[in-house]
Short mmCIF file of C-alpha atoms and ligand atoms in Angstrom, two decimals:
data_model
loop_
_atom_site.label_atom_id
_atom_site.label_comp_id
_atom_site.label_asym_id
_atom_site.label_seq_id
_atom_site.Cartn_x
_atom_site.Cartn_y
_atom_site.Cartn_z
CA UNK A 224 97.45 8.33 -30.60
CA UNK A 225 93.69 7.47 -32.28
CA UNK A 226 95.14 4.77 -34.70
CA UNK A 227 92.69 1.63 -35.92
CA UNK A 228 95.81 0.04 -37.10
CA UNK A 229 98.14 -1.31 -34.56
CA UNK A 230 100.94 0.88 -33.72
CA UNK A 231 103.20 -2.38 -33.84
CA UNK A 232 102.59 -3.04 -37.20
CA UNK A 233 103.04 0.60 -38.15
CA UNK A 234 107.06 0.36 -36.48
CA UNK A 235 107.29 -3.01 -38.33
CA UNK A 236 106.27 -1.51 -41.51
CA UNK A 237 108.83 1.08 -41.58
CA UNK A 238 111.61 -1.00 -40.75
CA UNK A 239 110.82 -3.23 -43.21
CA UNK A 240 109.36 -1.06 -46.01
CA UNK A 241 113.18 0.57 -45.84
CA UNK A 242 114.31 -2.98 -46.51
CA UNK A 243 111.88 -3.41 -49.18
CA UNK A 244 112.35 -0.50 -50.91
CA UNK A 245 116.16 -0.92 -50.85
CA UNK A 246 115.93 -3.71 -52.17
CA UNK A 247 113.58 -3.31 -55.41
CA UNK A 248 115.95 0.01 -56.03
CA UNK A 249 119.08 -1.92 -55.43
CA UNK A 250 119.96 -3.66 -59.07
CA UNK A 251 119.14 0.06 -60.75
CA UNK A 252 120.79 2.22 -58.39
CA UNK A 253 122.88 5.14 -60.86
CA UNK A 254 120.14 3.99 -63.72
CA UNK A 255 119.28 6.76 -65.59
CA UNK A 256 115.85 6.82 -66.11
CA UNK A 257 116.00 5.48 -70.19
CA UNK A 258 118.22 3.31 -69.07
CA UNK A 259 115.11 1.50 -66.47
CA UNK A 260 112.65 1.87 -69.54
CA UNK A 261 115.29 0.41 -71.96
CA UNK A 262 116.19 -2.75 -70.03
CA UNK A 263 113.06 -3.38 -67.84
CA UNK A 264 110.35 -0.95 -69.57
CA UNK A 265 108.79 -1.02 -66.35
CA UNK A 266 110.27 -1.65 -62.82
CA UNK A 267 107.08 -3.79 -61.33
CA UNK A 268 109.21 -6.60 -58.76
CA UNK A 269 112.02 -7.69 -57.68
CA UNK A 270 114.74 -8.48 -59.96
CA UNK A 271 117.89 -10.35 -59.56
CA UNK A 272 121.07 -8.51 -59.12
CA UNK A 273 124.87 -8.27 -58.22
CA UNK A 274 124.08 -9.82 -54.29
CA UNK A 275 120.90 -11.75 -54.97
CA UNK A 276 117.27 -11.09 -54.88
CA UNK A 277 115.95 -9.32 -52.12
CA UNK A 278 119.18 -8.12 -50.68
CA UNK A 279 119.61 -4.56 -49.25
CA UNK A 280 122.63 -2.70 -49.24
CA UNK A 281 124.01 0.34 -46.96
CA UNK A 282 120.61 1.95 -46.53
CA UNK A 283 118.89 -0.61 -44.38
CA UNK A 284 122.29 -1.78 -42.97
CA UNK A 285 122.59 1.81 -41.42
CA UNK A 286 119.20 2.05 -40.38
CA UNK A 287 119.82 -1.48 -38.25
CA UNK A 288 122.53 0.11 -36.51
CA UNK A 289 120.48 3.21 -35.91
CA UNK A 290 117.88 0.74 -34.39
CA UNK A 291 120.38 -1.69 -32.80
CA UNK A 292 122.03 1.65 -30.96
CA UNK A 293 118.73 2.86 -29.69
CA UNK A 294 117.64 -0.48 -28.40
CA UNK A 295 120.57 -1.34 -26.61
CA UNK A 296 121.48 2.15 -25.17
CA UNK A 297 117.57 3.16 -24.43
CA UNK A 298 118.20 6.10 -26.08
CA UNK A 299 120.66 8.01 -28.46
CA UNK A 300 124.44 7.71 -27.93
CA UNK A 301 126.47 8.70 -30.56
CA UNK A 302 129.62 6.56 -29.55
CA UNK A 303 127.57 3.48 -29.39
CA UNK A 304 125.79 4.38 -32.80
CA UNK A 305 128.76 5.01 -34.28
CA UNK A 306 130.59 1.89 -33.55
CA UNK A 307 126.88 -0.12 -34.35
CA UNK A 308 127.74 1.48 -38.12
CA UNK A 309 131.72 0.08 -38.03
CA UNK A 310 131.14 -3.21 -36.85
CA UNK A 311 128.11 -4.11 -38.97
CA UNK A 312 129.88 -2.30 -42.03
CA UNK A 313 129.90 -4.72 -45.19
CA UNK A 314 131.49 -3.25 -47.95
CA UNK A 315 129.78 -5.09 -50.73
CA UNK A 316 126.51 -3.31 -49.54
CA UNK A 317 127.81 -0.01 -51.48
CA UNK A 318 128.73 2.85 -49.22
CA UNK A 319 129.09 6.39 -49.98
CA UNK A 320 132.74 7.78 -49.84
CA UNK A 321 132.18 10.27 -47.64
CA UNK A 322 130.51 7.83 -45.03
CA UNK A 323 133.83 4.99 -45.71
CA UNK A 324 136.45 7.46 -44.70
CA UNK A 325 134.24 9.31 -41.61
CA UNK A 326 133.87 5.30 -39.82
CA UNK A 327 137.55 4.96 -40.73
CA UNK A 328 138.18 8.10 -38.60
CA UNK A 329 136.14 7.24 -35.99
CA UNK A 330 137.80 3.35 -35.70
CA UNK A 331 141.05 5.03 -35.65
CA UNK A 332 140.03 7.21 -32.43
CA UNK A 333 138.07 10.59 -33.68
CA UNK A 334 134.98 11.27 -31.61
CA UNK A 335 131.85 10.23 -33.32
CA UNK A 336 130.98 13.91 -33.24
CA UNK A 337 133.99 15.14 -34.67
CA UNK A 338 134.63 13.38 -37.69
CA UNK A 339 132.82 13.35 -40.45
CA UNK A 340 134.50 16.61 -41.71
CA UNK A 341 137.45 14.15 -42.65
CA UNK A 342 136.03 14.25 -46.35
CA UNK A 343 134.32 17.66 -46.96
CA UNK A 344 135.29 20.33 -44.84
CA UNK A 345 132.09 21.51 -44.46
CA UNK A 346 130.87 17.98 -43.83
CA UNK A 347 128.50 16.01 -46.57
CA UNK A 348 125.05 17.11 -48.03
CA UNK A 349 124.92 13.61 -49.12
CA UNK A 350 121.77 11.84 -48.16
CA UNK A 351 123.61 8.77 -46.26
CA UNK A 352 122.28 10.47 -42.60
CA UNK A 353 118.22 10.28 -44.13
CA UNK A 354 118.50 7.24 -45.16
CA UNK A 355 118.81 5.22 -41.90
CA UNK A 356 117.13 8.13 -39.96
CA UNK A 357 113.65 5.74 -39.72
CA UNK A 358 114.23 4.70 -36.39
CA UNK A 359 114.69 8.23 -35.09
CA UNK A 360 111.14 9.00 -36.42
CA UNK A 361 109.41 6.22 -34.81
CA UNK A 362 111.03 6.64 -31.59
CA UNK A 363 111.20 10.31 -30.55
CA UNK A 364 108.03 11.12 -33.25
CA UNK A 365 105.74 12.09 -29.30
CA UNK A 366 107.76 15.58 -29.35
CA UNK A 367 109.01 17.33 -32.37
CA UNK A 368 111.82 19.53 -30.62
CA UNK A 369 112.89 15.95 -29.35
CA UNK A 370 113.12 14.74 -32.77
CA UNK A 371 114.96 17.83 -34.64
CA UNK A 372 117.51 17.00 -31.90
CA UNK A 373 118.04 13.41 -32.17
CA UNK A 374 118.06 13.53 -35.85
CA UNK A 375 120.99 16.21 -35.80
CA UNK A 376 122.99 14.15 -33.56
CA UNK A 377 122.08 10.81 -35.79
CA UNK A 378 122.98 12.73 -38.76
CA UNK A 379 126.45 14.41 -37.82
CA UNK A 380 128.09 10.98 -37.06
CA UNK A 381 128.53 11.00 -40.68
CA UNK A 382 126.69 13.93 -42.16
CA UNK A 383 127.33 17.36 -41.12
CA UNK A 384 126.46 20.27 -43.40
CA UNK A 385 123.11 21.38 -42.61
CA UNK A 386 121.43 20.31 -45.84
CA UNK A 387 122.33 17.02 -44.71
CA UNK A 388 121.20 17.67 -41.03
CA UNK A 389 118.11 19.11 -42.24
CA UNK A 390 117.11 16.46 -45.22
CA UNK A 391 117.49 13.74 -41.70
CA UNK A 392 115.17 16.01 -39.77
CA UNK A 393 112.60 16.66 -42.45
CA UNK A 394 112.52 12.57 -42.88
CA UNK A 395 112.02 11.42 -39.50
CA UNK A 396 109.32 13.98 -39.06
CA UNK A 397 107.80 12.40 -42.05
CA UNK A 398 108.09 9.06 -40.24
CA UNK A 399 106.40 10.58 -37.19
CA UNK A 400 103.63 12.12 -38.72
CA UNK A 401 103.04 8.98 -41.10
CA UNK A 402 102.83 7.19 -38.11
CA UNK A 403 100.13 9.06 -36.46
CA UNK A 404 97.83 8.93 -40.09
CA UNK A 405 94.93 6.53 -39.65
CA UNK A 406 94.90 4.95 -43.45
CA UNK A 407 91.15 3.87 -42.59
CA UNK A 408 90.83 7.61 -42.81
CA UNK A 409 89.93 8.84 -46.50
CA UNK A 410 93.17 9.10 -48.17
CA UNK A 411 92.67 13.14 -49.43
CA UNK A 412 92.00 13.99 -45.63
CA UNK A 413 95.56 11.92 -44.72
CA UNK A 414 97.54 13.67 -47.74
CA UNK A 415 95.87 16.85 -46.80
CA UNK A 416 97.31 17.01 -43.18
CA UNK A 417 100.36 15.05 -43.68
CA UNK A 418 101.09 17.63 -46.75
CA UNK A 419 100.20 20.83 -44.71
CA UNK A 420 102.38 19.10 -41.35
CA UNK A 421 105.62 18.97 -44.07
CA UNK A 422 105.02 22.25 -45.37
CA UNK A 423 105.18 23.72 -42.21
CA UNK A 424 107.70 22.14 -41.37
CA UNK A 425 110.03 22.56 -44.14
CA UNK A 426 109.47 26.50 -43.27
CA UNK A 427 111.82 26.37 -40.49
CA UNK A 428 114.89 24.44 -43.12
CA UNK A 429 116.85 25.99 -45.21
CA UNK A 430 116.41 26.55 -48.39
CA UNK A 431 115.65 24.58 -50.77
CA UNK A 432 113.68 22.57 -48.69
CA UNK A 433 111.09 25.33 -48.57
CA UNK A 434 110.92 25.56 -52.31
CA UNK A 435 111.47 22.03 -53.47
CA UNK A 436 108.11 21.47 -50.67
CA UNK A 437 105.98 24.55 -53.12
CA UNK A 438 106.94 21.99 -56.31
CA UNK A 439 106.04 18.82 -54.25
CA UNK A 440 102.65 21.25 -53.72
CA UNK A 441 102.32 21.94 -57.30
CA UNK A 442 102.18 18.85 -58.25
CA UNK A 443 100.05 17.29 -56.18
CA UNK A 444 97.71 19.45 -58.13
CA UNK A 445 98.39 18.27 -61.36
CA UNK A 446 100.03 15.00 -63.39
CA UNK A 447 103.93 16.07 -63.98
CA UNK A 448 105.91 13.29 -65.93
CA UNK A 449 108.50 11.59 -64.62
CA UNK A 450 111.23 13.84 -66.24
CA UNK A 451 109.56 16.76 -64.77
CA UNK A 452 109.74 15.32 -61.32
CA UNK A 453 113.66 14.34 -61.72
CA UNK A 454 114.60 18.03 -63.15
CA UNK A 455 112.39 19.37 -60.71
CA UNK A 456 112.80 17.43 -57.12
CA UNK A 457 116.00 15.55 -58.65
CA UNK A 458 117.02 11.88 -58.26
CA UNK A 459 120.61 11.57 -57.33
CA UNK A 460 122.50 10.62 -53.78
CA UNK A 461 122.53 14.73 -52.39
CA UNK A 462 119.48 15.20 -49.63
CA UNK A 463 117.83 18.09 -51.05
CA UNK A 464 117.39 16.17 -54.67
CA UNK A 465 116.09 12.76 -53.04
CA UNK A 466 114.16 13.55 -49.67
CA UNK A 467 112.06 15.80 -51.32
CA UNK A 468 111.40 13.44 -53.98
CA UNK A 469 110.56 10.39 -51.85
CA UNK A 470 108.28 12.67 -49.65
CA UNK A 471 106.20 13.09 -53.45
CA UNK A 472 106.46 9.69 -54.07
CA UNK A 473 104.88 8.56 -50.61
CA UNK A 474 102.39 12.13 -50.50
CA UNK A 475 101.28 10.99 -54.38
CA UNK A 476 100.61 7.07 -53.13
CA UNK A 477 99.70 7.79 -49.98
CA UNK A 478 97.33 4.28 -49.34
CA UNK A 479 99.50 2.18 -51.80
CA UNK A 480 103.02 1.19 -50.64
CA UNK A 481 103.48 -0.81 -53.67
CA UNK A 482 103.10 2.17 -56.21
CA UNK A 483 104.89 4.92 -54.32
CA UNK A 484 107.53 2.60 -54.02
CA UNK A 485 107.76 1.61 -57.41
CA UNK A 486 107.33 5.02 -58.86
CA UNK A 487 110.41 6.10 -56.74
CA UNK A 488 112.57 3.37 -58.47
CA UNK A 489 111.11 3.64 -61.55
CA UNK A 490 112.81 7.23 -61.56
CA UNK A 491 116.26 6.33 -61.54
CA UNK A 492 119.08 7.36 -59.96
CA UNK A 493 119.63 7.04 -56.48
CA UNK A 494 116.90 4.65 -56.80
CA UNK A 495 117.69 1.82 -53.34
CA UNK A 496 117.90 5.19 -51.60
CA UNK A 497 114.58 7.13 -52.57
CA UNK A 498 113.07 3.33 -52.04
CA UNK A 499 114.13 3.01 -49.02
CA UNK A 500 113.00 6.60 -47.99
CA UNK A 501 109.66 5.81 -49.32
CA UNK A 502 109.25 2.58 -48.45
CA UNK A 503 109.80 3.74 -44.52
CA UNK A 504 107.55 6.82 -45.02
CA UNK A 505 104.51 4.08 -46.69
CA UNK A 506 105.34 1.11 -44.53
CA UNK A 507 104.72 4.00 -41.01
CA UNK A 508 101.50 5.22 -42.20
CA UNK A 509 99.95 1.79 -43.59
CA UNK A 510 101.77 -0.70 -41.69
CA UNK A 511 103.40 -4.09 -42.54
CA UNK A 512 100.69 -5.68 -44.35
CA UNK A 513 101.09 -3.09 -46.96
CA UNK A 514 103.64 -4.51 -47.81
CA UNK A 515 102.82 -7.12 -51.15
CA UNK A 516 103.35 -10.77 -49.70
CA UNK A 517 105.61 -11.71 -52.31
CA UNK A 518 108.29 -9.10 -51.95
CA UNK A 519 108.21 -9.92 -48.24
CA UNK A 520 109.18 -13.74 -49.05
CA UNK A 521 111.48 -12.55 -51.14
CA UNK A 522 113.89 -10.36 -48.85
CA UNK A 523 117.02 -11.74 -47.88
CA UNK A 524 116.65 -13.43 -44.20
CA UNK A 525 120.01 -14.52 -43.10
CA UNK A 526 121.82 -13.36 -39.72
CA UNK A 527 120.61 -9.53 -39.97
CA UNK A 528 117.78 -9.99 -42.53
CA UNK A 529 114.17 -9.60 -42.56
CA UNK A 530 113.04 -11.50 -39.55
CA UNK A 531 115.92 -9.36 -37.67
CA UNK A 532 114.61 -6.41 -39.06
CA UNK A 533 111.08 -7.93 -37.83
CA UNK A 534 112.67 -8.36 -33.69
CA UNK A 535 114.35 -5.18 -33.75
CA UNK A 536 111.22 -2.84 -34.86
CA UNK A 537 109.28 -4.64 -31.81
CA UNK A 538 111.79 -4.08 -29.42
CA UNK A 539 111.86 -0.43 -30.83
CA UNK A 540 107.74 -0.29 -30.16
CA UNK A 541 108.61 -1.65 -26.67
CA UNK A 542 111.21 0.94 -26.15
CA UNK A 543 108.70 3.50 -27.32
CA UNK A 544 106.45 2.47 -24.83
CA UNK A 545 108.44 2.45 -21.84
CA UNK A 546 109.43 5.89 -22.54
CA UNK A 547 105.48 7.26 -23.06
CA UNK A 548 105.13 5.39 -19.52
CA UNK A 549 107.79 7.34 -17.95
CA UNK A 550 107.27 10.39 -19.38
CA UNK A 551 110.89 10.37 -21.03
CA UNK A 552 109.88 11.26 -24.73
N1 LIG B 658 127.47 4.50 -52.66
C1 LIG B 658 126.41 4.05 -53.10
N2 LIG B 658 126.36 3.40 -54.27
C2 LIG B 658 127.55 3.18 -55.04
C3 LIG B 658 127.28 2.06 -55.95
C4 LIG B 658 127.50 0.74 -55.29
C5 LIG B 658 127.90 -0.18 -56.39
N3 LIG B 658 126.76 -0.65 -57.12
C6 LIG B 658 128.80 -1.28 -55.96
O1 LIG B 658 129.09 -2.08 -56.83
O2 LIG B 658 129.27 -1.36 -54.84
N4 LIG B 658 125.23 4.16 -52.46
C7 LIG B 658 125.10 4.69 -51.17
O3 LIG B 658 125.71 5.98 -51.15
C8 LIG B 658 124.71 7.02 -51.15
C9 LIG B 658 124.82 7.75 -49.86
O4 LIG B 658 126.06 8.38 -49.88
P1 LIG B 658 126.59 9.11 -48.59
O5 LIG B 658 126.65 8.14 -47.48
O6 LIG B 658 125.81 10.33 -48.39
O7 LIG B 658 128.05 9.42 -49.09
P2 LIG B 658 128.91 10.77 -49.22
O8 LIG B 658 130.18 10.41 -49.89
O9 LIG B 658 128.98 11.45 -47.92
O10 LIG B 658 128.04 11.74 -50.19
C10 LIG B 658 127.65 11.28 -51.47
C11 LIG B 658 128.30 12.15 -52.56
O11 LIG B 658 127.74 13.47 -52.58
C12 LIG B 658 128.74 14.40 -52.98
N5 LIG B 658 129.00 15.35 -51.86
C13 LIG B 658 128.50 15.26 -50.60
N6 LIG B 658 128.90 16.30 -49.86
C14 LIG B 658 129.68 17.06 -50.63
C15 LIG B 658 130.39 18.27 -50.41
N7 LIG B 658 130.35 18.92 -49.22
N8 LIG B 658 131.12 18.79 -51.44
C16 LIG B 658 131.13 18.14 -52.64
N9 LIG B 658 130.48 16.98 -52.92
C17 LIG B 658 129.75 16.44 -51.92
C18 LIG B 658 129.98 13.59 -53.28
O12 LIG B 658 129.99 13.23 -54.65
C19 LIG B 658 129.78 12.38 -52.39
O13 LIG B 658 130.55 11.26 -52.73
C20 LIG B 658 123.37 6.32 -51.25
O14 LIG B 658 122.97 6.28 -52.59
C21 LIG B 658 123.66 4.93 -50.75
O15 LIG B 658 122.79 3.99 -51.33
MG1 LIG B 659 122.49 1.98 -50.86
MG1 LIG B 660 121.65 4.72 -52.93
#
């Protein structure tokens, strides 16, 4: 991989960018968007909220049990995953439905893979299997058939209609190929490539992953309002209407984690979620510096916070490289 910046700090970045951007979208999550410009005008920091400053909630707790699994088993096992997601479960960090009954099942003795139609027959298009998919993209990112696999088994623990399936896929491949930009690269070359890699990829999901991509293309081209980008990509907790939109955030602020973070909060809604998804997508291609000093000081650092976070992205990078060595990725 031809990278200037450190591949470390890239693996670090995501990890913690999810944090980040949990936690700036945290205190607004189900804001509508007059509701953001009527209380705060303008999102631009952190602000306090119902677990403190800084604090993340089920988005970045999922996405350390994704990380803790991998670690520990050297690769994906969904037991151990799924039992990574019970036993780190905090219910004041705001969980879906869906996802609180599926690890109920599961505890009680359904397979990992067998459970999460408990809720939805179908199985949930929610977006609780992108959120925490980060650590699928940075580890299996070397080969993409690899990764569409890994992320369908991450994703079904919980999340098994194929929108859901498919918004996981589509965002660890984002994490992959954010990894491999080189921001000393000029930043129209990056969002060139990284825009033409997603396209192409997003050819081979269902629909409308396709189609939301052709509006992501659109306006790229052009200056849409916010309003136009929540009727038009959406902003609320199903995949197709907040993957899409965090890929436009990150795509639109390509070199600037603090703006494409803040514009996805600033949109409302699902807002900890599409942070989070943004903040991993901007913290793989730009790295951990990117991320402004003072929200880093500010993100909650107890038993499983940010220096955790910190240790389990470069035992992730270790893992990563282990694997390149033996040829198992
Ligand atoms: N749950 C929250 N936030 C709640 C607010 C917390 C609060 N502030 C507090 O005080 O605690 N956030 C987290 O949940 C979202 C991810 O949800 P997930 O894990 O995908 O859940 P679920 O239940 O599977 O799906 C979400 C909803 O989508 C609809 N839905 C999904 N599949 C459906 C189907 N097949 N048929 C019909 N509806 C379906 C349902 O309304 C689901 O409940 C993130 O925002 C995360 O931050
Ligand atoms: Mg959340
Ligand atoms: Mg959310």
């Amino acid at each position: 991989m031809n990278n200037t910046l450190p591949l470390k700090d890239k693996f670090v970045g995501a990890l913690v960018g999810t944090h980040a951007g949990d936690a700036l979208g945290m205190p607004v999550e189900g804001f509508s968007i007059d509701k953001i410009r009527g209380s705060f005008r303008k999102i631009e920091g952190f602000i306090n909220s119902r677990l403190g400053i800084g604090t993340y909630t089920d988005d970045t707790q999922m996405t350390i049990g994704v990380a803790e699994s991998l670690i520990d088993s050297r690769d994906f096992d969904g037991e151990d995953m799924s039992w990574r997601f019970i036993r780190n479960f905090e219910i004041t960090r705001g969980y879906g439905p869906g996802t609180i009954q599926t690890l109920i099942r599961i505890r009680k003795g359904t397979g990992w893979d067998n459970a999460s139609k408990a809720v939805f027959p179908e199985g949930s298009y929610g977006n609780g299997s992108s959120k925490r998919i980060a650590p699928i993209g940075l580890l299996y990112g070397e080969n993409t058939a690899v990764l569409i696999e890994q992320a369908r088994k991450a994703s079904i623990i919980t999340h098994s209609h194929p929108l859901s399936i498919n918004g996981a896929q589509l965002q660890a491949f984002a994490i992959a190929k954010a990894l491999r930009l080189d921001p000393s690269e000029n930043v129209e070359t990056n969002r060139q490539s990284f825009l033409t890699d997603l396209t192409d990829f997003s050819n081979s999901l269902a629909n409308p992953y396709p189609e939301r991509m052709d509006i992501i293309c659109d306006f790229l081209n052009g200056n849409p309002s916010e309003e136009e980008i929540i009727t038009k990509l959406g902003n609320n907790e199903v995949s197709v209407n907040s993957v899409p939109t965090a890929l436009y955030c990150s795509l639109r602020h390509l070199d600037d984690f603090r703006e494409g973070v803040l514009m996805a909060v600033n949109l409302g809604g699902d807002t900890d979620t599409i942070g989070a998804m943004t903040g991993a997508i901007l913290g793989a291609s730009n790295g951990i510096n990117s991320i402004p000093a003072e929200w880093l000081d500010n993100l909650e650092n107890g038993e499983k916070g940010r220096d955790y976070i910190i240790a389990l992205a470069k035992r992730l990078f270790e893992l990563y490289n282990e694997k390149l060595t033996n040829e198992s990725i």
